[in-house]
PDB file of C-alpha atoms in Angstrom:
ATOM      1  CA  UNK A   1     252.433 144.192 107.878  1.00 50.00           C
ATOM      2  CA  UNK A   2     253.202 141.448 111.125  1.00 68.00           C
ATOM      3  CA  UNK A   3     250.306 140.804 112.673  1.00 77.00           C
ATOM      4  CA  UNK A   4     252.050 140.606 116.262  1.00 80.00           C
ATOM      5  CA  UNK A   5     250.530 138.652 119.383  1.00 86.00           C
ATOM      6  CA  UNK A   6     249.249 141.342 121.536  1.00 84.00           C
ATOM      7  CA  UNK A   7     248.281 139.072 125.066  1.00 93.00           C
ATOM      8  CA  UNK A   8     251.137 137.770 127.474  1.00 95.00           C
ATOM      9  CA  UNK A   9     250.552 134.586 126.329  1.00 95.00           C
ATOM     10  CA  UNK A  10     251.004 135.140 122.447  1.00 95.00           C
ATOM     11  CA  UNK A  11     254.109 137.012 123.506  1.00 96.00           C
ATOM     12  CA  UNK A  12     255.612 134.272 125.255  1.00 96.00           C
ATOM     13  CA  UNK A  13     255.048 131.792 122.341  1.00 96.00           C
ATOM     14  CA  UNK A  14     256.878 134.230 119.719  1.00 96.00           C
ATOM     15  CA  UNK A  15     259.710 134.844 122.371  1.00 97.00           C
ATOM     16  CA  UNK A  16     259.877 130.716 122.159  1.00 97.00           C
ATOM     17  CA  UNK A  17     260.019 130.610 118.382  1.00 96.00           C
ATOM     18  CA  UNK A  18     262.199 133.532 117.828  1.00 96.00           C
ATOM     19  CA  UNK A  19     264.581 131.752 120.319  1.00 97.00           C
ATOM     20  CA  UNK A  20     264.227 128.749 118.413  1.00 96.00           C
ATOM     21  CA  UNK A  21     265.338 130.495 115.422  1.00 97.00           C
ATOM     22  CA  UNK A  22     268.367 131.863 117.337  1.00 95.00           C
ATOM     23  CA  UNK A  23     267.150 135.486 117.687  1.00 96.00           C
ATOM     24  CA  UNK A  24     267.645 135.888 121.304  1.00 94.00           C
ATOM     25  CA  UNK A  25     267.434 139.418 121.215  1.00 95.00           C
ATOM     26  CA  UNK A  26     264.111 139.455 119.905  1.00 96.00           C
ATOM     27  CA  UNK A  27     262.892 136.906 121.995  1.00 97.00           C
ATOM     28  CA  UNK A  28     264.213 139.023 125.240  1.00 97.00           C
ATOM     29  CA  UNK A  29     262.028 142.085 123.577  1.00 96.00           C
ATOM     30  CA  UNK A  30     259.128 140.072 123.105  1.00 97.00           C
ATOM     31  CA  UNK A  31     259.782 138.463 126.903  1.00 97.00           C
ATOM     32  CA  UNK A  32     259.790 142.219 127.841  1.00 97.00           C
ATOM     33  CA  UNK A  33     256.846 142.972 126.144  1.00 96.00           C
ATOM     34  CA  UNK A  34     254.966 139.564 127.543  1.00 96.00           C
ATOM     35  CA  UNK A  35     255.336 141.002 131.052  1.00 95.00           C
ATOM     36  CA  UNK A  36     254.851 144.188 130.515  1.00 95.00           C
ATOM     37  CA  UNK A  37     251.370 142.996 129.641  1.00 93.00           C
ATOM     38  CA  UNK A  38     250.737 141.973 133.332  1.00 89.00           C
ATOM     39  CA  UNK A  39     249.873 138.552 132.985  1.00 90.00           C
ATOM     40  CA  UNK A  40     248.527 136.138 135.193  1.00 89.00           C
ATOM     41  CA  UNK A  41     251.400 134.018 137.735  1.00 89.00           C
ATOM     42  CA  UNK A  42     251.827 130.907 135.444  1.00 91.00           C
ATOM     43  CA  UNK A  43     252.124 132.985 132.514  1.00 95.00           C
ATOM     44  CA  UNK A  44     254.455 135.655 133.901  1.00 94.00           C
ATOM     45  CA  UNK A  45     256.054 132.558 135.619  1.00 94.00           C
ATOM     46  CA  UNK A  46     257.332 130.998 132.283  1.00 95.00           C
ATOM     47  CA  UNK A  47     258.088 134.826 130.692  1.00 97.00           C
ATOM     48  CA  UNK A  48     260.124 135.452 133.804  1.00 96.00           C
ATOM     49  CA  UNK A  49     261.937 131.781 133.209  1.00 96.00           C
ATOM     50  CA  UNK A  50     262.753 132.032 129.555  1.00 97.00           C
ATOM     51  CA  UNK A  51     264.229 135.485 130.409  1.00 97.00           C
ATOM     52  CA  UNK A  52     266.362 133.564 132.599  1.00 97.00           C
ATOM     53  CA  UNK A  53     267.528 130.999 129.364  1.00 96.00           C
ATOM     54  CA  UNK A  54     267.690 134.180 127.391  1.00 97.00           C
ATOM     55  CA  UNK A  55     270.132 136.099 129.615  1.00 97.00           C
ATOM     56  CA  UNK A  56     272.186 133.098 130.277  1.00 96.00           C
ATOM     57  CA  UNK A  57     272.407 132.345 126.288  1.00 95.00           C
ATOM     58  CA  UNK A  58     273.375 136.146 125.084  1.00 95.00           C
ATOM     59  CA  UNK A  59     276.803 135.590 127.987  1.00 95.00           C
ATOM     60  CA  UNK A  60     274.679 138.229 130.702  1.00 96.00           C
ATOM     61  CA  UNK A  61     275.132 135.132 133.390  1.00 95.00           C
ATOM     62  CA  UNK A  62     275.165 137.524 136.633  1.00 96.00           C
ATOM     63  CA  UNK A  63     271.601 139.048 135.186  1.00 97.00           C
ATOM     64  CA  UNK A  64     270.512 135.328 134.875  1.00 97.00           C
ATOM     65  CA  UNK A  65     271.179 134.375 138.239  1.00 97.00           C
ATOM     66  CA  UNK A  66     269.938 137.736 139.458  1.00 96.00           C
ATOM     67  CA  UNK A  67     266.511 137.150 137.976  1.00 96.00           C
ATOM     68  CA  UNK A  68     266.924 133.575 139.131  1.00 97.00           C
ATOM     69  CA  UNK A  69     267.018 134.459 142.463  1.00 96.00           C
ATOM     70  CA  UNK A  70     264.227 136.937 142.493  1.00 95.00           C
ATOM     71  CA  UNK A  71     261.981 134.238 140.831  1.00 95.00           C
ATOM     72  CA  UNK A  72     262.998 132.312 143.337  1.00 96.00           C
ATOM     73  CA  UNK A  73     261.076 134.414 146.132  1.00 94.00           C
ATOM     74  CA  UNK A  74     258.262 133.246 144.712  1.00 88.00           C
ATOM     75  CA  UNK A  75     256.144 130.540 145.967  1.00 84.00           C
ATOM     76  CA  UNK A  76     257.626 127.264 145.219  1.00 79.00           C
ATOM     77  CA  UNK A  77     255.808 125.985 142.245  1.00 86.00           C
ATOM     78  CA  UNK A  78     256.122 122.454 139.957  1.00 90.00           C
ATOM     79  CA  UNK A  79     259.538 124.651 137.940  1.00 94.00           C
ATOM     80  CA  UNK A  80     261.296 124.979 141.354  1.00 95.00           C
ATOM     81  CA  UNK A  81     263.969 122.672 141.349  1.00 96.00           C
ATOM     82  CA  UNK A  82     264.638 123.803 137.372  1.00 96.00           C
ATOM     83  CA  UNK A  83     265.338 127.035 138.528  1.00 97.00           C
ATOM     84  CA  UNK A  84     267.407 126.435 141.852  1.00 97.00           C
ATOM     85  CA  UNK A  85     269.296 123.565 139.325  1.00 97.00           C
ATOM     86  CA  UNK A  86     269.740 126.851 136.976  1.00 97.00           C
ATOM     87  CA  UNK A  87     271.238 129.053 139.862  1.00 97.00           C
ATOM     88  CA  UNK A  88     272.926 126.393 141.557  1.00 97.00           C
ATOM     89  CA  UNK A  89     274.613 125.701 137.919  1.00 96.00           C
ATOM     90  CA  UNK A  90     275.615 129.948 137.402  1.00 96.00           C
ATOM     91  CA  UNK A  91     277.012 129.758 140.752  1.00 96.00           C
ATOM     92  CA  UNK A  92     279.065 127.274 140.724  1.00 95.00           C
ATOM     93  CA  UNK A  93     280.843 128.382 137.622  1.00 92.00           C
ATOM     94  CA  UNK A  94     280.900 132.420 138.810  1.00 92.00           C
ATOM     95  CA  UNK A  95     282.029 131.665 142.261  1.00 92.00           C
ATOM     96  CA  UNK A  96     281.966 128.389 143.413  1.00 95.00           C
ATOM     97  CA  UNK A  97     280.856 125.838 145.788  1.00 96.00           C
ATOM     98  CA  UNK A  98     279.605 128.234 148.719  1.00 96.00           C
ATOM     99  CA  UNK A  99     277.317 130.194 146.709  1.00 96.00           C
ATOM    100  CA  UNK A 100     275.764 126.619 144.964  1.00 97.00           C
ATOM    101  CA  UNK A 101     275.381 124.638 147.704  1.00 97.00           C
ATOM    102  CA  UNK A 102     272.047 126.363 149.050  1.00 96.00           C
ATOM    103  CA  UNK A 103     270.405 126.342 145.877  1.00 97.00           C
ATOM    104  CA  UNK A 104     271.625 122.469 145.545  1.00 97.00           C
ATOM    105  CA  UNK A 105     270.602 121.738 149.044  1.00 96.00           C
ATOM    106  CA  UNK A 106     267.405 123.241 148.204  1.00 96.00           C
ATOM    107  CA  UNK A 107     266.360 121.021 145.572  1.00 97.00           C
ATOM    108  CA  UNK A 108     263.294 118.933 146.289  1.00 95.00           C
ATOM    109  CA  UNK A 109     263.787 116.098 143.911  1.00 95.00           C
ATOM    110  CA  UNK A 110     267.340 115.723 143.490  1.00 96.00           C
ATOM    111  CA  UNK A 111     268.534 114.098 140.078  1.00 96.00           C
ATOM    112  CA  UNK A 112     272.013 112.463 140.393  1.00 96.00           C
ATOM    113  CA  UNK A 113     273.845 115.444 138.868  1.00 94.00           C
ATOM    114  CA  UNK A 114     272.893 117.376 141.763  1.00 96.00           C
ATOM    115  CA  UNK A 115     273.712 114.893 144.248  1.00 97.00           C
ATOM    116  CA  UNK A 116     276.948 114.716 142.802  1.00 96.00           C
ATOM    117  CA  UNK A 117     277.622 118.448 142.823  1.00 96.00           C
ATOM    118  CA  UNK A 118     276.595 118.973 146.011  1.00 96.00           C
ATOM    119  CA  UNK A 119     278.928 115.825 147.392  1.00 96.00           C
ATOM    120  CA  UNK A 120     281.309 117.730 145.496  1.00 94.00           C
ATOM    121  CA  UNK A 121     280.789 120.579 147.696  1.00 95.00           C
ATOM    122  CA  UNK A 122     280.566 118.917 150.949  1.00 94.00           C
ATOM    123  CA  UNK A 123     283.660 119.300 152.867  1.00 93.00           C
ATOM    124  CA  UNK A 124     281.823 116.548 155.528  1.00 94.00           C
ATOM    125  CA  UNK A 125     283.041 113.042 154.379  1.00 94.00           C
ATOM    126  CA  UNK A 126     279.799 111.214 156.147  1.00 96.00           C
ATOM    127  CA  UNK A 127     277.313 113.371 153.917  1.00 96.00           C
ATOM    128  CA  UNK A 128     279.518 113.056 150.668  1.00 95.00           C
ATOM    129  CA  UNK A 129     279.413 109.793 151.133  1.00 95.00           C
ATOM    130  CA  UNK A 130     275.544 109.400 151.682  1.00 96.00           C
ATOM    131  CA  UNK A 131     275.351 112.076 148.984  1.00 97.00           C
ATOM    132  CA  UNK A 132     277.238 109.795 146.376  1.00 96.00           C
ATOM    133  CA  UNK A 133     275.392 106.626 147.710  1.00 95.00           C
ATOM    134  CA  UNK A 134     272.164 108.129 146.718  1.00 96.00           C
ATOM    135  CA  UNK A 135     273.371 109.365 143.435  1.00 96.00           C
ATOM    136  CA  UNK A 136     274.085 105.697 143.007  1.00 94.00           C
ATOM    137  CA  UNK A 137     270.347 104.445 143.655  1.00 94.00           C
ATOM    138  CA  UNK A 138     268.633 106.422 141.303  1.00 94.00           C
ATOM    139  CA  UNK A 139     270.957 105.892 138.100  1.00 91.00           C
ATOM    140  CA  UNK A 140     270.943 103.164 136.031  1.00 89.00           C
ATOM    141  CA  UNK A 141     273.923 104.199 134.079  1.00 92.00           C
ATOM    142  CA  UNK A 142     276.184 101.971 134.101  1.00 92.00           C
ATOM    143  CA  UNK A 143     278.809 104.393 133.059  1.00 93.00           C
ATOM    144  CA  UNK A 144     277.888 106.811 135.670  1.00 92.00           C
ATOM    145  CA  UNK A 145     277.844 104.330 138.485  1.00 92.00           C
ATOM    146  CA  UNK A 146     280.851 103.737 137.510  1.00 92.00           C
ATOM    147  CA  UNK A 147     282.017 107.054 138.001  1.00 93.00           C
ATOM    148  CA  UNK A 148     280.320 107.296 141.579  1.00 93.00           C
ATOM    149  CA  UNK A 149     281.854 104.814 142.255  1.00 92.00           C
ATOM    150  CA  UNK A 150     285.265 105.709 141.920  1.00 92.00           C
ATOM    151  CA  UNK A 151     284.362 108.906 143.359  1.00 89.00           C
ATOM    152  CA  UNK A 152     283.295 106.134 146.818  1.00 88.00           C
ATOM    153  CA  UNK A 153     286.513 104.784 146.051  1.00 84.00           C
ATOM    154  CA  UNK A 154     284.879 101.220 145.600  1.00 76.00           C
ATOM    155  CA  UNK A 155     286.109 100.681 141.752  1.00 66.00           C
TER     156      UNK A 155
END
């Protein structure tokens, strides 16, 4: 006989380690289970994120971005720009650049890939280029400033 974690927090560890051994269904059952258990915010925070990974890695991408956005209601917290990098990332592929570029937009601490996507998605030449030029600052890549930089049309 399993001895099976009983609080929302042992639940979200086995949900971690059963997807970790590829069992995603399990892990979305014990996810399930986790916030069934009312937890606290942070802990029904990270349930309610993994369910996000979960749904997005057994092909359910419009459930994924669904519970994306309804996490995203939420007061922001430090897993913000994760999760509007997530939905920005579903959108895009499901229906393009006008359903992305909010969540992109919205991202507090933009990493270069999300610069770049949302230049990408700017049809204003001015901000795609101020878009790529900041992209440019923060990487040290020489291969990818490289590729900006083509993008600017300066190599």
């Amino acid at each position: 006989m399993d001895c099976l974690p009983a609080s929302a927090a042992g639940l979200l560890g086995r949900a971690r380690i059963l997807q970790s051994k590829g069992d995603s269904e399990g892990a979305l059952e014990s996810v399930h289970q986790g916030l069934a258990a009312q937890p606290g915010s942070a802990v029904a925070s990270e349930l309610q994120i993994l369910e996000m990974q979960l749904l997005w890695e057994r092909n359910q991408p419009d459930q994924a971005l669904m519970q994306a956005q309804k996490w995203l209601q939420q007061p922001s917290s430090s897993r913000s720009d994760e999760v509007r990098r997530f939905a920005a990332s579903l959108s895009l592929h499901a229906t393009g650049c006008s359903a992305a570029l909010p969540y992109l937009q919205a991202i507090q601490n933009p990493m270069t890939i999300d610069l770049v996507q949302q230049a990408d998605c700017t049809e204003n030449k001015l901000m795609k280029r101020q878009l790529l030029e900041k992209a440019l600052q923060i990487n040290n890549d020489p291969s990818v400033q490289d590729a900006i930089l083509s993008r600017l049309g300066l190599h």
